[in-house]
Amino acid sequence: MLYLGDEHIRRIGLHWAELVDSVEVAVQVMDSGDYAQPLKPYLRYKHPQNRIIAMPAYVGGPVQTAGIKWIASFPGNLDAGLPRAHSITLLNNADTGLPYAMLNTPMPSAARTAAVSGLLIRHYLKAHGAARRFRLGIIGFGPVGRLHYDMCCRLYGDRLDRVYLYDIRGPELNFPELAGIDSDLRNRTKLADSWQELYEECNLVITCTVSNRRYIDAAPAAGSLLLDVSLRDYEAAAIAGIRAIIVDDWDEVCRENTDIERLHREYGLKKAGTSSLADVVCRSALAAYPPEEPVLFCPMGMAVFDMAVAHYLVTRAEALGIGIKLK
């Protein structure tokens, strides 16, 4: 078995175009039906905000792997100076069940999240033309927010007029993982004084918080792309008028007090009123909406994507001779 820890993943590096490609392949495999992914259970005890989630999946097609991600999210860790999320991913040979790799680090999970966002942006641009430009705003600048910043700058930096960052703890740009960001993009990055300032200025808004209450109470501007990564930031009334709603999987995301579940319960949103990420990738669903229509993307996080990204990282590690072989 190949063991990869955090230092190994950092040596491999996050090659965003390839990570987005791996997620796109996984979406196509899901659309073909050659996958298995049971509804993920949540383990909760003591504090209701804490949770450990089991995410098993099989991915067929060119990936041909199975496995499980076991991810813990303890928001209170931040106040104790500890990381919020910890995760372990175990990969099994799809034909024999033999475990062949273990990734003991939250990095692949966070990278998968940013890669899914990158895929949605890729197809949004395909639908709305090469001239589309963004004023990017990221609310929440923890590990997931920073990876979104890195991904957007590296893949779509030529389309970013300005970047706004907001975090209640005070965002900073001196993290080692952001050292490679182009100086011109850093100069176009502003630390916003409030989420309201960011929300009013930006037409690409990515929420990456661990907020325990909804706070965005304003409707989006025309033509906005909202990537609701943290899933529980919007008051239902603020997004009830959006017609272009994209989900990765309706059954997964319409539960656990997500913004989609709130829209379902309070405004009658149904699965038929949404499009899936597969509809976007495989059937160009975003092309049906005019450029001025706001788009809301709510990704619960698919185990299929985790397996595809982990398999890609293991393949890279083996080619580079990175990792520890366990016997």
mmCIF file of N, CA and C in Angstrom, residues 13-23 107-108 110-116 118-119 122 143-144 146-156 177 181 312:
data_model
loop_
_atom_site.group_PDB
_atom_site.id
_atom_site.type_symbol
_atom_site.label_atom_id
_atom_site.label_comp_id
_atom_site.label_asym_id
_atom_site.label_seq_id
_atom_site.Cartn_x
_atom_site.Cartn_y
_atom_site.Cartn_z
ATOM 1 N N GLY A 13 2.326 18.608 -5.565
ATOM 2 C CA GLY A 13 1.828 19.892 -6.043
ATOM 3 C C GLY A 13 0.386 19.790 -6.516
ATOM 4 N N LEU A 14 -0.279 20.927 -6.501
ATOM 5 C CA LEU A 14 -1.671 20.984 -6.951
ATOM 6 C C LEU A 14 -1.695 21.578 -8.360
ATOM 7 N N HIS A 15 -1.833 20.700 -9.325
ATOM 8 C CA HIS A 15 -1.880 21.099 -10.730
ATOM 9 C C HIS A 15 -3.357 21.250 -11.100
ATOM 10 N N TRP A 16 -3.835 22.483 -11.024
ATOM 11 C CA TRP A 16 -5.277 22.713 -11.028
ATOM 12 C C TRP A 16 -5.965 22.253 -12.302
ATOM 13 N N ALA A 17 -5.375 22.486 -13.448
ATOM 14 C CA ALA A 17 -6.032 22.060 -14.689
ATOM 15 C C ALA A 17 -6.235 20.547 -14.697
ATOM 16 N N GLU A 18 -5.239 19.804 -14.209
ATOM 17 C CA GLU A 18 -5.353 18.346 -14.171
ATOM 18 C C GLU A 18 -6.353 17.900 -13.114
ATOM 19 N N LEU A 19 -6.395 18.597 -11.986
ATOM 20 C CA LEU A 19 -7.377 18.260 -10.955
ATOM 21 C C LEU A 19 -8.800 18.503 -11.462
ATOM 22 N N VAL A 20 -9.007 19.616 -12.146
ATOM 23 C CA VAL A 20 -10.325 19.897 -12.719
ATOM 24 C C VAL A 20 -10.667 18.843 -13.765
ATOM 25 N N ASP A 21 -9.687 18.448 -14.582
ATOM 26 C CA ASP A 21 -9.918 17.397 -15.575
ATOM 27 C C ASP A 21 -10.355 16.096 -14.902
ATOM 28 N N SER A 22 -9.726 15.758 -13.766
ATOM 29 C CA SER A 22 -10.070 14.503 -13.089
ATOM 30 C C SER A 22 -11.505 14.535 -12.577
ATOM 31 N N VAL A 23 -11.948 15.696 -12.098
ATOM 32 C CA VAL A 23 -13.336 15.823 -11.654
ATOM 33 C C VAL A 23 -14.279 15.763 -12.856
ATOM 34 N N MET A 107 -5.745 17.718 2.696
ATOM 35 C CA MET A 107 -5.460 18.470 1.474
ATOM 36 C C MET A 107 -6.223 17.964 0.239
ATOM 37 N N PRO A 108 -6.253 16.643 -0.049
ATOM 38 C CA PRO A 108 -7.000 16.194 -1.228
ATOM 39 C C PRO A 108 -8.477 16.553 -1.172
ATOM 40 N N ALA A 110 -9.873 19.196 0.374
ATOM 41 C CA ALA A 110 -10.013 20.625 0.079
ATOM 42 C C ALA A 110 -9.715 20.912 -1.377
ATOM 43 N N ALA A 111 -8.723 20.205 -1.944
ATOM 44 C CA ALA A 111 -8.387 20.404 -3.356
ATOM 45 C C ALA A 111 -9.527 19.929 -4.249
ATOM 46 N N ARG A 112 -10.155 18.810 -3.876
ATOM 47 C CA ARG A 112 -11.326 18.355 -4.639
ATOM 48 C C ARG A 112 -12.405 19.413 -4.653
ATOM 49 N N THR A 113 -12.661 20.035 -3.492
ATOM 50 C CA THR A 113 -13.697 21.061 -3.398
ATOM 51 C C THR A 113 -13.410 22.216 -4.346
ATOM 52 N N ALA A 114 -12.164 22.684 -4.348
ATOM 53 C CA ALA A 114 -11.802 23.786 -5.232
ATOM 54 C C ALA A 114 -11.834 23.359 -6.702
ATOM 55 N N ALA A 115 -11.460 22.104 -6.980
ATOM 56 C CA ALA A 115 -11.481 21.624 -8.361
ATOM 57 C C ALA A 115 -12.906 21.543 -8.906
ATOM 58 N N VAL A 116 -13.858 21.156 -8.052
ATOM 59 C CA VAL A 116 -15.263 21.138 -8.485
ATOM 60 C C VAL A 116 -15.723 22.554 -8.836
ATOM 61 N N GLY A 118 -13.758 24.917 -9.829
ATOM 62 C CA GLY A 118 -13.070 25.243 -11.072
ATOM 63 C C GLY A 118 -13.765 24.662 -12.280
ATOM 64 N N LEU A 119 -14.341 23.468 -12.128
ATOM 65 C CA LEU A 119 -15.071 22.844 -13.229
ATOM 66 C C LEU A 119 -16.330 23.634 -13.562
ATOM 67 N N ARG A 122 -15.335 26.712 -15.398
ATOM 68 C CA ARG A 122 -14.940 26.353 -16.766
ATOM 69 C C ARG A 122 -16.152 26.281 -17.680
ATOM 70 N N PRO A 143 -8.394 27.136 4.916
ATOM 71 C CA PRO A 143 -7.748 26.300 3.892
ATOM 72 C C PRO A 143 -8.543 26.169 2.598
ATOM 73 N N VAL A 144 -9.870 26.004 2.692
ATOM 74 C CA VAL A 144 -10.677 25.863 1.471
ATOM 75 C C VAL A 144 -10.739 27.187 0.703
ATOM 76 N N ARG A 146 -8.482 29.564 0.752
ATOM 77 C CA ARG A 146 -7.166 29.836 0.163
ATOM 78 C C ARG A 146 -6.939 29.003 -1.088
ATOM 79 N N LEU A 147 -7.390 27.743 -1.075
ATOM 80 C CA LEU A 147 -7.235 26.926 -2.274
ATOM 81 C C LEU A 147 -8.110 27.440 -3.412
ATOM 82 N N HIS A 148 -9.271 27.979 -3.099
ATOM 83 C CA HIS A 148 -10.092 28.588 -4.144
ATOM 84 C C HIS A 148 -9.395 29.816 -4.734
ATOM 85 N N TYR A 149 -8.776 30.600 -3.883
ATOM 86 C CA TYR A 149 -8.024 31.764 -4.364
ATOM 87 C C TYR A 149 -6.895 31.320 -5.285
ATOM 88 N N ASP A 150 -6.143 30.320 -4.853
ATOM 89 C CA ASP A 150 -5.029 29.804 -5.651
ATOM 90 C C ASP A 150 -5.536 29.265 -6.987
ATOM 91 N N MET A 151 -6.604 28.455 -6.940
ATOM 92 C CA MET A 151 -7.153 27.870 -8.163
ATOM 93 C C MET A 151 -7.638 28.943 -9.130
ATOM 94 N N CYS A 152 -8.400 29.905 -8.627
ATOM 95 C CA CYS A 152 -8.946 30.949 -9.501
ATOM 96 C C CYS A 152 -7.836 31.800 -10.109
ATOM 97 N N CYS A 153 -6.832 32.134 -9.313
ATOM 98 C CA CYS A 153 -5.728 32.949 -9.824
ATOM 99 C C CYS A 153 -4.947 32.200 -10.891
ATOM 100 N N ARG A 154 -4.708 30.924 -10.686
ATOM 101 C CA ARG A 154 -3.883 30.164 -11.619
ATOM 102 C C ARG A 154 -4.639 29.778 -12.899
ATOM 103 N N LEU A 155 -5.927 29.445 -12.764
ATOM 104 C CA LEU A 155 -6.682 29.023 -13.950
ATOM 105 C C LEU A 155 -7.366 30.179 -14.663
ATOM 106 N N TYR A 156 -7.806 31.174 -13.905
ATOM 107 C CA TYR A 156 -8.640 32.232 -14.487
ATOM 108 C C TYR A 156 -8.116 33.627 -14.170
ATOM 109 N N GLU A 177 1.359 28.374 0.842
ATOM 110 C CA GLU A 177 0.725 27.804 -0.345
ATOM 111 C C GLU A 177 0.313 28.856 -1.362
ATOM 112 N N ILE A 181 1.515 32.910 -6.238
ATOM 113 C CA ILE A 181 0.535 33.765 -6.894
ATOM 114 C C ILE A 181 1.235 34.954 -7.534
ATOM 115 N N TYR A 312 -5.980 10.134 -8.920
ATOM 116 C CA TYR A 312 -5.080 10.971 -9.721
ATOM 117 C C TYR A 312 -3.808 11.294 -8.933
#
